[in-house]
Each structure stands twice: as C-alpha cells, then as structure tokens.
Short mmCIF file of C-alpha atoms and ligand atoms in Angstrom, two decimals:
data_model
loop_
_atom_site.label_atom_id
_atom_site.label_comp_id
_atom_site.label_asym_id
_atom_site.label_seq_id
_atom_site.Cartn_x
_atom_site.Cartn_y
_atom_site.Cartn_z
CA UNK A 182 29.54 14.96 -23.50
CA UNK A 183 30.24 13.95 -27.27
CA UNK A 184 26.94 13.20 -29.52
CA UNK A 185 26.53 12.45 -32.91
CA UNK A 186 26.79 16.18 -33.73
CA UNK A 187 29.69 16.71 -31.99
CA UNK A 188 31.34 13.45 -34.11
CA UNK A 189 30.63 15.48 -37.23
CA UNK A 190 31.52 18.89 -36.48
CA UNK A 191 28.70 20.23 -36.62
CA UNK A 192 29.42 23.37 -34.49
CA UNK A 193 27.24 26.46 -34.95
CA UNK A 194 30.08 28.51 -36.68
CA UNK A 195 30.62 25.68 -39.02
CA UNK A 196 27.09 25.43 -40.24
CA UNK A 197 26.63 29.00 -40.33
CA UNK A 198 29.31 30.37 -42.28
CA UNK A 199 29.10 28.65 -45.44
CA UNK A 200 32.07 31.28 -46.90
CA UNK A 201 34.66 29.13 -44.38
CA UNK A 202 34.50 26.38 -46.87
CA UNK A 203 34.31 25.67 -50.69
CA UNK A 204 30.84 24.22 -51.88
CA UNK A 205 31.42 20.76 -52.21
CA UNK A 206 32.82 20.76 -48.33
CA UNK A 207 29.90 22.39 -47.16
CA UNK A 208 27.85 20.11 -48.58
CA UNK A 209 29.94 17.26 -47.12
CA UNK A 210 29.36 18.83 -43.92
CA UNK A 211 25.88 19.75 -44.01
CA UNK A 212 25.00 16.18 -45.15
CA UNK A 213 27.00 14.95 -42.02
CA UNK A 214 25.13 17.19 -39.95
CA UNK A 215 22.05 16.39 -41.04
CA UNK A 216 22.60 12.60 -40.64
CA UNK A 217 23.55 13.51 -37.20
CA UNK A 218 20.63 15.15 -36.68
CA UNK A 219 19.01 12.39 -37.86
CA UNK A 220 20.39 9.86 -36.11
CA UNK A 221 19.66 11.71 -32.82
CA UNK A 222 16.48 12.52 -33.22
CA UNK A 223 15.71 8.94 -34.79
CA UNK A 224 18.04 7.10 -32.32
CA UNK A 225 15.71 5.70 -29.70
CA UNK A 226 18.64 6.57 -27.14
CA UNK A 227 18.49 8.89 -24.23
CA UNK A 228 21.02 10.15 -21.49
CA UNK A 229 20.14 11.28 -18.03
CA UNK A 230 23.10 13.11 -16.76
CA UNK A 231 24.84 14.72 -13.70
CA UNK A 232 21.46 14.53 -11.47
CA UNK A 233 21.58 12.96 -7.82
CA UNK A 234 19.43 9.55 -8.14
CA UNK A 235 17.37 8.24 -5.88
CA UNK A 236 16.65 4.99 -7.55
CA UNK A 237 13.58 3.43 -5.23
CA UNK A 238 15.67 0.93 -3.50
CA UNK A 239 16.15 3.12 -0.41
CA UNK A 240 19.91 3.25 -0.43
CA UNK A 241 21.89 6.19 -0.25
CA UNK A 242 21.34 9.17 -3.54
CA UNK A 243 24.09 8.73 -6.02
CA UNK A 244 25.66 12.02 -6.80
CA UNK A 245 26.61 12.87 -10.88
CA UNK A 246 24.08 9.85 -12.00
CA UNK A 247 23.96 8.92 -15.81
CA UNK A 248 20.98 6.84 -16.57
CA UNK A 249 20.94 5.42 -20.20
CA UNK A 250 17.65 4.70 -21.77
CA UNK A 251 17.00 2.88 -25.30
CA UNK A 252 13.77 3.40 -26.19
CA UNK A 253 10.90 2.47 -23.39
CA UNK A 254 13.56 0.68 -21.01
CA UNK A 255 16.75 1.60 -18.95
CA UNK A 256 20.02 0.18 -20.03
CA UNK A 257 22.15 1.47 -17.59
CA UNK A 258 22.36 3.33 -14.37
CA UNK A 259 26.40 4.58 -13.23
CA UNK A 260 28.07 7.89 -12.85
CA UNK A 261 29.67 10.60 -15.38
CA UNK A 262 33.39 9.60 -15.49
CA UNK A 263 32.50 5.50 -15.20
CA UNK A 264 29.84 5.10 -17.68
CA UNK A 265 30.02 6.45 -20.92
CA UNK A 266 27.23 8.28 -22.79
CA UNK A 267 26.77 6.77 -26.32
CA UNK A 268 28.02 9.06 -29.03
CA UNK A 269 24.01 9.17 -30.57
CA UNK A 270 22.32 9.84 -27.44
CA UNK A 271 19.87 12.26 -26.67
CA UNK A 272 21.44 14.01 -23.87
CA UNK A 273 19.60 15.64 -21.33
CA UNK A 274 21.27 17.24 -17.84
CA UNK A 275 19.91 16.82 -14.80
CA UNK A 276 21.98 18.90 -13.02
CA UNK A 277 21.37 20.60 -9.76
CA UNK A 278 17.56 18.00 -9.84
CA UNK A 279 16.80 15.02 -8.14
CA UNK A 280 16.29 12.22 -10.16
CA UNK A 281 13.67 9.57 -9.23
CA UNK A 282 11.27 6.36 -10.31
CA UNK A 283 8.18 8.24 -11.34
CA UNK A 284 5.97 8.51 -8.69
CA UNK A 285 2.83 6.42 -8.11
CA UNK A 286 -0.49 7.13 -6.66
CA UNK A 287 -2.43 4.06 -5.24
CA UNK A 288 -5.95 5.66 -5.00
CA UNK A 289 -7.55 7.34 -7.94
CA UNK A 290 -10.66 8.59 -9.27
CA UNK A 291 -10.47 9.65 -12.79
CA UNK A 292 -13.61 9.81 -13.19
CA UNK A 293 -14.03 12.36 -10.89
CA UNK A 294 -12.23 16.10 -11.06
CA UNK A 295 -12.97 17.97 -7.54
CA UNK A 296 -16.51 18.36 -7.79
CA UNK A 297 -18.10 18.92 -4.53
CA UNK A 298 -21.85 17.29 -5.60
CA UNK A 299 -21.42 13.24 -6.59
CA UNK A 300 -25.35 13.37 -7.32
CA UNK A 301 -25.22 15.72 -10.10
CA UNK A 302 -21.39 15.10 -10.96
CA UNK A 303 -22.82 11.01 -11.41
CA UNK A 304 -26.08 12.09 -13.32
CA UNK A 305 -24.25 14.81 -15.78
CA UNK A 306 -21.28 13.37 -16.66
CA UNK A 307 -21.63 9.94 -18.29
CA UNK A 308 -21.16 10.63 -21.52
CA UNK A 309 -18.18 12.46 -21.04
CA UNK A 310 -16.26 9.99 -18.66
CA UNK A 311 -14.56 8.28 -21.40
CA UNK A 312 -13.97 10.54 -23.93
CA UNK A 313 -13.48 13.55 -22.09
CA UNK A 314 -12.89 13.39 -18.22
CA UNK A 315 -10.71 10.22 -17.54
CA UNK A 316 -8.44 11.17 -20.10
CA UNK A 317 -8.14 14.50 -19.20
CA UNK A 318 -7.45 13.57 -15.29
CA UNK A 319 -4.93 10.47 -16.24
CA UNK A 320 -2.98 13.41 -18.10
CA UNK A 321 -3.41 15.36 -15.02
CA UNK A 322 -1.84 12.38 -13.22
CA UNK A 323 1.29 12.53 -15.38
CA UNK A 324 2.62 16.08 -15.90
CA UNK A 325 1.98 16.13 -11.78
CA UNK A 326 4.97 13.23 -12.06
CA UNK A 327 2.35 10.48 -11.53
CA UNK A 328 3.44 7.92 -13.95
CA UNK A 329 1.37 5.09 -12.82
CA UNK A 330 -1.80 5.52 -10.85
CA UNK A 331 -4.29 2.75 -9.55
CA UNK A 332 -8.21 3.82 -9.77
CA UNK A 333 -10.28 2.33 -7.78
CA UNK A 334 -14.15 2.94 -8.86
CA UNK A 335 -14.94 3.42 -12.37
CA UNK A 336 -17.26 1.98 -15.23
CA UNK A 337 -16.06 -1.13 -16.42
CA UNK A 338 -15.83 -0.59 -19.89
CA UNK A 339 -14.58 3.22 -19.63
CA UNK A 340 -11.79 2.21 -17.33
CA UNK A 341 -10.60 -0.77 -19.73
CA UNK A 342 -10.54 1.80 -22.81
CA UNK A 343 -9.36 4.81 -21.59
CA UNK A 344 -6.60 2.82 -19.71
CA UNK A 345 -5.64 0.61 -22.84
CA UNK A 346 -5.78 3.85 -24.94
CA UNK A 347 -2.72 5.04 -22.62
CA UNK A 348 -0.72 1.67 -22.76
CA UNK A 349 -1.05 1.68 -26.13
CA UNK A 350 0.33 5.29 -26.42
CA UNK A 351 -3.06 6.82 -28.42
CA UNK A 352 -3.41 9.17 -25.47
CA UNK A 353 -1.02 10.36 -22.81
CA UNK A 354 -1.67 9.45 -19.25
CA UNK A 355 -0.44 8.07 -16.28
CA UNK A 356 -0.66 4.17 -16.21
CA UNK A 357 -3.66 3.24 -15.22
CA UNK A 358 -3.64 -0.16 -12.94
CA UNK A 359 -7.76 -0.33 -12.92
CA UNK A 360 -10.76 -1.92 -10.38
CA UNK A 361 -13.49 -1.03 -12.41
CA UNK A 362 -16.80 -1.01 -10.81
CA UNK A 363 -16.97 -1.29 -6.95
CA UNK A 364 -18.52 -4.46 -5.47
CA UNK A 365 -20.84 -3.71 -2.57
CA UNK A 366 -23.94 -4.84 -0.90
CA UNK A 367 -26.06 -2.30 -2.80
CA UNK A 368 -25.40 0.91 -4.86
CA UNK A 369 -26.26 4.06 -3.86
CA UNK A 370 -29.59 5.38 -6.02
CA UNK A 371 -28.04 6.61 -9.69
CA UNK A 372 -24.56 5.26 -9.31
CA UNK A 373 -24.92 1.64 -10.73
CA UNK A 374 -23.28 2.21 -13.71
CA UNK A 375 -19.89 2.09 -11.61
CA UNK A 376 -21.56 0.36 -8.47
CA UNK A 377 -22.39 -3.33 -8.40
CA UNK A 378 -24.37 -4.64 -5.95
CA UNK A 379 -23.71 -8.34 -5.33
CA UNK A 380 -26.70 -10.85 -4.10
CA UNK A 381 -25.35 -13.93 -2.39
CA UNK A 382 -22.11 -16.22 -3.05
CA UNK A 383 -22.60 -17.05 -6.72
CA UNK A 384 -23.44 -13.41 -7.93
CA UNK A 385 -20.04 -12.40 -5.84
CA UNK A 386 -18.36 -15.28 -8.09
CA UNK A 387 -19.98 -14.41 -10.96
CA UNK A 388 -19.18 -10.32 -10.98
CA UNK A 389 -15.90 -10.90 -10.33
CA UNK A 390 -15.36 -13.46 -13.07
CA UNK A 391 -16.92 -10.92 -15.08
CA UNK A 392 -14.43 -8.09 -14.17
CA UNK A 393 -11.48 -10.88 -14.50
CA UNK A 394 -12.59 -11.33 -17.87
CA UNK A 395 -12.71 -7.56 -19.25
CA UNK A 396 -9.42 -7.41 -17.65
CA UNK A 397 -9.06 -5.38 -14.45
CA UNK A 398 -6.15 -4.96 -12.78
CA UNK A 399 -7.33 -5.48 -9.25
CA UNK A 400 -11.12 -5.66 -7.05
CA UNK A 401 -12.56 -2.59 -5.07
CA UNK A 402 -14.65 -3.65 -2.42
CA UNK A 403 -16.82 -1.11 -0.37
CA UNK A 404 -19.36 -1.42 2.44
CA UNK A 405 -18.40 -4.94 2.75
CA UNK A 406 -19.80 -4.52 6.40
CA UNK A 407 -22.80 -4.90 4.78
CA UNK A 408 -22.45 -8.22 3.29
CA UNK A 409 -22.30 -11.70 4.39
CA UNK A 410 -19.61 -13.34 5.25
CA UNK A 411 -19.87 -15.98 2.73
CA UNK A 412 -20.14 -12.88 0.11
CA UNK A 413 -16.59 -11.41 1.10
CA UNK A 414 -15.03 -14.32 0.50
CA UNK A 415 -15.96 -15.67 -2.49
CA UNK A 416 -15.27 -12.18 -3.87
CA UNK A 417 -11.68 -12.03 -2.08
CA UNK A 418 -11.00 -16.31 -3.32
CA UNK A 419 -12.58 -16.18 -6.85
CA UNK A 420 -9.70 -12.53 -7.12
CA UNK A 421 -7.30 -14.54 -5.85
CA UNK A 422 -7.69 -17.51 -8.38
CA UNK A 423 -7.97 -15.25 -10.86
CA UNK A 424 -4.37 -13.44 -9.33
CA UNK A 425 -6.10 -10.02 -9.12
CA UNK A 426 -5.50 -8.42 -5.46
CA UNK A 427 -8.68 -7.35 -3.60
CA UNK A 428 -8.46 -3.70 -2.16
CA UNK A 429 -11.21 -2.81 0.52
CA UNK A 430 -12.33 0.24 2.30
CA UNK A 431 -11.39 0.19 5.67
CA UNK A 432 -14.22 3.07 6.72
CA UNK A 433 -15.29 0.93 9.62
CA UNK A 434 -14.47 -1.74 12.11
CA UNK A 435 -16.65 -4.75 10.80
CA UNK A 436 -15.04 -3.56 7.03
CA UNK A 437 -11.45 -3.86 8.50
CA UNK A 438 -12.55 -7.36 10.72
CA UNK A 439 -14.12 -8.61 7.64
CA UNK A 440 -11.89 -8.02 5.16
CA UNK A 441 -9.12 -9.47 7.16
CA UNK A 442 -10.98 -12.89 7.86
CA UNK A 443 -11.15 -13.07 3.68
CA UNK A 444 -7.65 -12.22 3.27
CA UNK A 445 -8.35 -8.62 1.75
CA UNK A 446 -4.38 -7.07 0.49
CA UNK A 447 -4.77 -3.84 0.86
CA UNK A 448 -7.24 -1.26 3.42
CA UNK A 449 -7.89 2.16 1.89
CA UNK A 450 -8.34 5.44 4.17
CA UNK A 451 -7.39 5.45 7.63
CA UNK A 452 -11.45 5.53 8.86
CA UNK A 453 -13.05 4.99 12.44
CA UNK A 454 -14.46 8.53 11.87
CA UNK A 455 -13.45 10.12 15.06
CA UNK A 456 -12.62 7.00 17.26
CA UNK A 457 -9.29 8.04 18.48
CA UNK A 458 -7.45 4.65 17.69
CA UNK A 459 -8.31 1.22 16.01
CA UNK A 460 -9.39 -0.84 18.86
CA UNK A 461 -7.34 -3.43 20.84
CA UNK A 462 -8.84 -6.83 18.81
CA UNK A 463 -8.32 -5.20 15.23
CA UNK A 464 -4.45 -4.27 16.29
CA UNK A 465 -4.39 -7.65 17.09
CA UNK A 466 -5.46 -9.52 13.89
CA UNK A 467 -3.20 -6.97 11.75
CA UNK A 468 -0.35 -8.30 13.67
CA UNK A 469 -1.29 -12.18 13.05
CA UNK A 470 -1.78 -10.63 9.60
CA UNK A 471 1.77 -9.14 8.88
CA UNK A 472 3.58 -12.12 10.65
CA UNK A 473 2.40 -14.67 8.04
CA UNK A 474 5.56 -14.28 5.58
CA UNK A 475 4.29 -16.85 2.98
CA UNK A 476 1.96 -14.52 1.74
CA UNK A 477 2.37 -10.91 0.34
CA UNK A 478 2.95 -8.36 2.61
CA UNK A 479 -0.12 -6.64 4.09
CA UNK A 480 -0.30 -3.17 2.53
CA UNK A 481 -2.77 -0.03 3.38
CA UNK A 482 -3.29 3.26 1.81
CA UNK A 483 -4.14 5.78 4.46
CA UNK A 484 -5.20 8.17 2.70
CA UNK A 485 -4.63 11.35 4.88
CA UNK A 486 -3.92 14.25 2.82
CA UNK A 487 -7.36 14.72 1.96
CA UNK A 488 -8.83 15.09 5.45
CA UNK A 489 -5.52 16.61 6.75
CA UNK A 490 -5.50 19.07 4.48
CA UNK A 491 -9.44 20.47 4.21
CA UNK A 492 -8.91 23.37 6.56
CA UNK A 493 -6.14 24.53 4.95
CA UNK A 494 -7.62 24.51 1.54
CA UNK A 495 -11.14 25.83 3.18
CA UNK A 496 -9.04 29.31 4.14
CA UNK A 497 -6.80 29.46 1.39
CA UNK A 498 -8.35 28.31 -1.83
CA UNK A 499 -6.05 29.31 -4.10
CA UNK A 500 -5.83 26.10 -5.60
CA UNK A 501 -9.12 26.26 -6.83
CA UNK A 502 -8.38 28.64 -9.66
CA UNK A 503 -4.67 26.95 -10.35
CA UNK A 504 -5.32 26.11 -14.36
CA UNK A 505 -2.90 23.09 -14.27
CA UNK A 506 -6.31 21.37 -13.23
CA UNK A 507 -8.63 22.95 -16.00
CA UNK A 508 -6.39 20.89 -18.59
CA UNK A 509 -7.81 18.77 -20.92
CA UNK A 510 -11.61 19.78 -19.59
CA UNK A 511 -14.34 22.05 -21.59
CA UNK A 512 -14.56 25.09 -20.13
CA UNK A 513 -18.67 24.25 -18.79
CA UNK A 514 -17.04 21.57 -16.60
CA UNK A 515 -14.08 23.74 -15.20
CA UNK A 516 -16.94 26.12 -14.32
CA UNK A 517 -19.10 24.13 -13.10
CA UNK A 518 -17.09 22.63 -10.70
CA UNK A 519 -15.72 25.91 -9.52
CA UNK A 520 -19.19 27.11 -8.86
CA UNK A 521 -19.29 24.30 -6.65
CA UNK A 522 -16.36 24.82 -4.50
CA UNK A 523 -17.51 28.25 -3.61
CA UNK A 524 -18.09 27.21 0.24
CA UNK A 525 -15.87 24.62 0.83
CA UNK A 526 -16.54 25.56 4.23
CA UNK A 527 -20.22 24.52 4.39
CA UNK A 528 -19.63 21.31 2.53
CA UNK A 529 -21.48 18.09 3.73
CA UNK A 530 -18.83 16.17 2.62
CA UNK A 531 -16.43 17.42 5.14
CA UNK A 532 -18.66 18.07 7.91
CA UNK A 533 -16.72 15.05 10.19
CA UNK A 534 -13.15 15.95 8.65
CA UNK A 535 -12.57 18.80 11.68
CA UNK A 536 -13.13 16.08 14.59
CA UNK A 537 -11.06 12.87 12.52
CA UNK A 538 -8.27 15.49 11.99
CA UNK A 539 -6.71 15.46 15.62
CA UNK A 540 -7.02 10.95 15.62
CA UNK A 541 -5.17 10.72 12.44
CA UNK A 542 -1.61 10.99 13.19
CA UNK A 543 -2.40 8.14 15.84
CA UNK A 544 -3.85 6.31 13.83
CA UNK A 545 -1.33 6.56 10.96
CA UNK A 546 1.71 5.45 13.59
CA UNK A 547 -0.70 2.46 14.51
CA UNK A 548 -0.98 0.92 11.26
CA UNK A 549 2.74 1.62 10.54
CA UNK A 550 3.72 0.14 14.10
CA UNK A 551 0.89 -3.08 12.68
CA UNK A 552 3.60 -3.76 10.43
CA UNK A 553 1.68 -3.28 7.44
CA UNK A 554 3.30 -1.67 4.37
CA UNK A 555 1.81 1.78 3.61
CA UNK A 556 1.29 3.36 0.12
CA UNK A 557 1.07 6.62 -0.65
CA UNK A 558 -2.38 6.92 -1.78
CA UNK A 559 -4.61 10.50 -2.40
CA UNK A 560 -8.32 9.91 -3.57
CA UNK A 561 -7.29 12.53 -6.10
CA UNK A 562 -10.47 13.81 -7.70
CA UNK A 563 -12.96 13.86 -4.52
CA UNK A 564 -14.24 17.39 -3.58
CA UNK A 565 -11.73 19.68 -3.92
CA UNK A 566 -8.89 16.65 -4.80
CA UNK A 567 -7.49 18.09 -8.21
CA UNK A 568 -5.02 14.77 -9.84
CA UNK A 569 -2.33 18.05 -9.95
CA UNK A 570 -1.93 18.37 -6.64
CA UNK A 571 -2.60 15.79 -4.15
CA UNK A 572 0.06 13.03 -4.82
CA UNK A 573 2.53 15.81 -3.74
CA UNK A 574 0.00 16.68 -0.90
CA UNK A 575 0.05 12.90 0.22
CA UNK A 576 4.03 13.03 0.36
CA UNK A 577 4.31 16.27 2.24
CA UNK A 578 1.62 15.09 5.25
CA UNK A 579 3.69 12.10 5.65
CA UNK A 580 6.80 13.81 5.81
CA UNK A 581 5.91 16.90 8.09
CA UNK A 582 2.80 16.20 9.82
CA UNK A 583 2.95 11.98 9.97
CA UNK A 584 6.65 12.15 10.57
CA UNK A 585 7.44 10.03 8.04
CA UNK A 586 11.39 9.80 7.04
CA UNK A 587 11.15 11.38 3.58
CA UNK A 588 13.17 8.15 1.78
CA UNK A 589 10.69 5.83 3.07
CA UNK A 590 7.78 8.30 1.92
CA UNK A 591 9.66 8.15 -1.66
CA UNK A 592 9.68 4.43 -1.62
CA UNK A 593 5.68 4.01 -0.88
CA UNK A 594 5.35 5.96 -3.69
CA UNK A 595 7.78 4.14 -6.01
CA UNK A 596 9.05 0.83 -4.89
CA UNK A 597 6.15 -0.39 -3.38
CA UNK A 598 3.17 0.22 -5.08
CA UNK A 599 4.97 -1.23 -8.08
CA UNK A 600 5.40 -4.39 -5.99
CA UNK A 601 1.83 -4.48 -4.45
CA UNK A 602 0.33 -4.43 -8.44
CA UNK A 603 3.34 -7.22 -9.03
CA UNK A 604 4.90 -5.30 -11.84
CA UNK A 605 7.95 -4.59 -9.70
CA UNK A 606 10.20 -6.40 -12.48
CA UNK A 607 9.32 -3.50 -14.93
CA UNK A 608 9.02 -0.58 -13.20
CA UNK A 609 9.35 1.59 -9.40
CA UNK A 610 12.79 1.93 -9.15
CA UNK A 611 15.77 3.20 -11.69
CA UNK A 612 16.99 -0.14 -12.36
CA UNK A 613 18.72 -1.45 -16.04
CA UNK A 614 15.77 -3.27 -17.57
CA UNK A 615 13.02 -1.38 -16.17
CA UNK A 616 10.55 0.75 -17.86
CA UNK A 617 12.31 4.33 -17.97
CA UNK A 618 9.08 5.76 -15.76
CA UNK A 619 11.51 8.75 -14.31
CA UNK A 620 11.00 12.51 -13.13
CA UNK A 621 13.15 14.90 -12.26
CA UNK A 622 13.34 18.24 -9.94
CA UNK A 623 15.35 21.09 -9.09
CA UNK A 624 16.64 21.00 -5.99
CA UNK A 625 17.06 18.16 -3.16
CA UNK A 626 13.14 16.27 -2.78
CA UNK A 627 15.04 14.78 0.25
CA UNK A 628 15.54 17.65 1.98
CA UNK A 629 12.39 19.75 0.91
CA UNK A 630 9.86 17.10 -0.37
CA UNK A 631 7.02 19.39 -1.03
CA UNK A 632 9.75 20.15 -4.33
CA UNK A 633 7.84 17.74 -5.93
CA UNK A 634 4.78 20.17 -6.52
CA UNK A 635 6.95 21.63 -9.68
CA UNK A 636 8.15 18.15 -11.78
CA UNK A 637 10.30 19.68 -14.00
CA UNK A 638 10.84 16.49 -15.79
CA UNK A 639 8.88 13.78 -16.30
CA UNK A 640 9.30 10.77 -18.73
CA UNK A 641 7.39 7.35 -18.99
CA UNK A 642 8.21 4.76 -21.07
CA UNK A 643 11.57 6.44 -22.43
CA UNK A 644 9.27 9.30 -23.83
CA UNK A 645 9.50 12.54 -22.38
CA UNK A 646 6.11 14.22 -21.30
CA UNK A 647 7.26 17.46 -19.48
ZN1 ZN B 206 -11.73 6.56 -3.05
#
C-alpha cells in the first residue's frame, strides 16, 4: 500500500543515513518527509485493510475488505485490488480480524457498576454519578466494542450531560441513546431522584413532556401493571407525538398485556419469573402485534445473559477481580463493590434466577417464533453485570445456549438496534456515508463468537479508541 511517506521516499535508510546524500538533499528530503508526516497524521483519512467484513446487512463476509474513512464517516467499502487506498491515508491492516459495525447494547445502566446492594449503591453514590461513575462505565462500554449503548434508568439531568459530553467528544464513551428517569406508579423509598412516580393522565403527559423537553432519546416505563390504563397511554401517545419510542419492562403478564394495548415498541427481559412459557392470550396479541406492517416492527430485548449466566459466575468469579472493570473508578468504589460480591451465592437478588433458568430458552424461541425483532440487550451494571463483559456475554448465550445463528446475533447487535433508535441512516452497518462506528478482532467472530471478549480494535466516529 503506497502513503504519503512512501510518495516521498521516506524509507528508514534514507532518513537515517544522512552521509548517503549532500546537505542540501537531505534537507530536501527531510522536509518532504516531514510534510508527509504531516499530512498523514493531519489528513483526516483512514484505511481499513485486508480484514473479512461483516458489514450488518446480513449478507455473506467479504474477504480482503478495504473500508475508507474521512474523518467521522465512511467513504467507501470494496476490496484490495478494486478500490484504491488514497496515497495520504492512515493505513491500518486488518488482517487475519473480523471487521464489523461496532456493536450495540440496548439495555444499560451506567449508573450502576456491579454492585450487589441498590439501597446503599442509590444512597452513596449521587454525587459521583455524573462526574465519576457514568463516565467511567460509558468508557467501559466502548473499549468492550460497545459503540453505542441505550440506558434505560438514570437521573435526568446526569444522563443528558454525561451523554452530550460524549457526542460532543469532551469525554470518551460509548453513545449514549438515553431514557432518563423511569416512569412508574411509585418509586421505591430513596430512589426518586431517577424514579418518577406519575399520578393520573395529566401528570403522565406532563413528565413526559418534561423528559421530551431536556431531550431524551426514548421513555422507560416500569411497573406499569401498577397503573391505570388511562396512565399507560397517555405516557406511550404524548412519546409518540413527541417521536420518542416507549420501552417497557415486560416482568409480568398485566406489564406485557398493558403495554401492548398502548402500543409500547419495545419489552425488556424475558420475565414470568418461573412460569414456563408466556401464556396462550399474550402469544396471541404479539402476533396481531407483529402483523400490523404500517407501524415499526415490534422489538424486545430479552435480556438473558444475566440470569443465564449467575451460576456460572457464582462458582467461578474470576471476573470479579478482572481490572478492565476498575477503569475510570476511585479505588473506594472498586472496593467497595468487591466487598459486596463476596457471596454471590447468597445474594437476594438472584434468589429466583436458579428456577427461571431452565424456562428461558422456551421462552426466548417464543418471542422469536412471535415475530418480534430481538435486540441484544445485557442490563450491564446490575449485580455482578460489569459494562466489560456482558455485551459479549449476551452474544455468546444466544449463540450457544439460545441457538441463535451467530449472523443474526451480529445483526441484533448492529443493524437493528440502530434502526429501533431510527438512526439507521448514520450508523449499524459498514455502509459509505455512515458514521465509521467499527471494531475489529482476530480471528473469525462467526465461527467462535465469544472472540468478541478481546476487541482488538475499536473506532467510533473515524477516531480510533483501542
Ligand atoms: Zn434494567
């Protein structure tokens, strides 16, 4: 591949034996070189090259890619021998690596890091959610390949900050897409700083006008079991006129029922608890739901990592002392939340997970056989959740316990969560035009997904992170 360098002669033996040439052609050299330099550091231009691609779309990997990139978008995807690398490009090979969209996670908690107690996690940490945590997890997020994550459950005004601060390149972080507070019937005592209770149809209308207007990215509703009817849908119509999709736990039948009356977009978590399957009626409103084709597809993020997983991390909790996670957090925080992962096994908070475990996979094939489109989705930062590990988690249950073809596992983690937050014209796939949001990793993610635990590149915007 010729660069700028190469143009000028700038070859090692050239600039390092000065005797080779009389002064003033040195000089003329050097000075060539330097502008070289120059213009290859300065030009905004980069050059993927010799990777296999797997642009997002779903189509077959393209072998010896070359993906151009000026500055924060894609100019051109092709193959070496067709499409020619500019002579002032960066050039970076991707040889022997899959290359693919950077990945997306659908469920987030930045403001959480693992911790195993929410009560004292939620009364400690305030203070520190802005400046300190959320930043430190959305960096997490990206040097795990997570280029653009949606969090679902925040403070208002620390999730518009720390997630503007990222966009506007101050700080380095995934993309935040954010919900800010949760709407629900009532708070839970000490958490309504990121908790909003809503009191009859006008309050509903009048939080999320007030959310619209800071600028969230979507709505997070919770519990809505526990409100009226009339409640649930002014929340889900006033989003909706407003163009902000509502996403809504689907914990229990009456939230799923609900939800799907109001018109919710997208169900997070597979729930029931240990029903073994969603029941006959619910089965049959997702189907009237997915037939309608004049509206947006359906989509649900199942979540199953987290509960598939426990037992394995309970018996072999190596992760916990993994420092990829400690990054970016004080050293009284990393602490303290080791000192409360020391018995995973007696935690409260997955008391139920051993009994779900065994109705999951069941319940996974049901909502994929619904027709509903499922995103990869983690609740990265719940007990024992670190953001470095569980999109890659998420991937790998699909793939070998769900059964999940490992393409199609790729795409609801590229494609279309990028189309679900309507932003599928700038990024999710390796397309000319398109935010360059891009990782790469040795060997063939296809063929051994769980790769993905070790990004060995990882670039958003056109700027390389890892
Ligand atoms: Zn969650």
């Amino acid at each position: 591949m010729e660069t700028a360098a190469d143009l000028a002669g700038c070859h090692p033996d050239q600039t390092t034996n000065p005797e080779r040439y009389n002064l003033p052609m040195k000089s003329r050299i050097l000075t060539l070189c330097a502008i070289a330099a120059i213009a290859s550091a300065q030009s905004n231009k980069k050059a993927l090259v010799g990777g296999t691609l797997i642009d997002g779309f779903g189509g077959p990997p393209l072998r010896y890619s070359v993906i151009l990139i000026e500055g924060e978008k894609i100019q051109a995807v092709g193959q070496v021998g067709s499409l020619p690398v500019p002579p002032d490009a960066q050039v970076i090979s991707t040889e022997g690596m899959s290359v693919l969209p950077g990945l997306w996670d659908m469920h987030v908690h930045t403001m959480l890091s693992g911790h195993s107690d929410y009560t004292h996690w939620d009364k400690t940490y305030p203070p520190q959610l802005e400046s300190v945590i959320m930043p430190a997890t959305a960096k997490q997020l990206l040097m795990a390949g997570v280029t653009s994550a949606r969090d679902l459950g925040a403070p208002l005004e620390a999730s518009i900050h720390v997630r503007d601060a990222i966009r506007s390149g101050k700080i380095p972080g995934a993309t935040l897409y954010v919900s800010g507070p949760f709407l629900q019937h009532e708070p839970y005592p000490g958490t309504e700083y990121f908790r909003w209770g809503i009191k009859g149809v006008d309050d509903a209308r009048a939080k999320v006008q007030k959310l619209a207007d800071a600028g969230v990215d979507c709505i997070k509703m919770i519990d809505q079991d526990q409100m009226t009817r009339e409640e649930i849908a002014a929340i889900v119509t006033e989003a909706h006129r407003r163009n902000l999709m509502v996403v809504a736990h689907a914990h229990r039948p009456n939230e799923i029922r609900f939800g799907l009356e109001a018109g919710v977009d997208d169900f997070e978590h597979t729930g029931l608890a240990t029903a073994p399957e969603y029941p006959a009626d619910i089965i049959d409103k997702l189907h009237e739901r997915t037939a309608r084709g004049n509206i947006p597809p359906l989509y649900w993020t199942p979540t199953v990592q987290v509960l598939y997983n426990y037992d394995y991390i309970r018996d072999h909790p190596e992760i916990i002392d993994d420092p990829r996670w400690h990054e970016g957090l004080p050293q009284s925080i990393i602490t303290d939340i080791r000192e409360s992962l020391r018995h995973i096994d007696q935690l409260e908070y997955f008391r139920m997970v051993p009994p779900r475990k065994p109705t999951l996979k069941h319940k996974f094939q049901q909502l994929r056989e619904s027709g509903a489109i499922l995103l990869i989705g983690t609740d990265s930062g719940v007990p024992t959740q670190f953001h470095t590990q569980t999109t890659w988690n998420e991937l790998d249950i699909w793939v070998h316990a769900m059964g999940v073809d490992p393409m199609d596992a790729i795409r609801a983690a590229t494609f279309w969560p990028s189309a679900a937050m309507k932003v599928d014209r700038e990024v999710g796939t390796v397309t000319p035009g398109k935010y360059a949001d891009i990782i790469a990793v040795r060997g063939d993610v296809l063929r051994y997904i769980d790769l993905l635990q070790n990004v060995d590149l990882v670039m958003k915007h056109g700027t390389r992170y890892k």
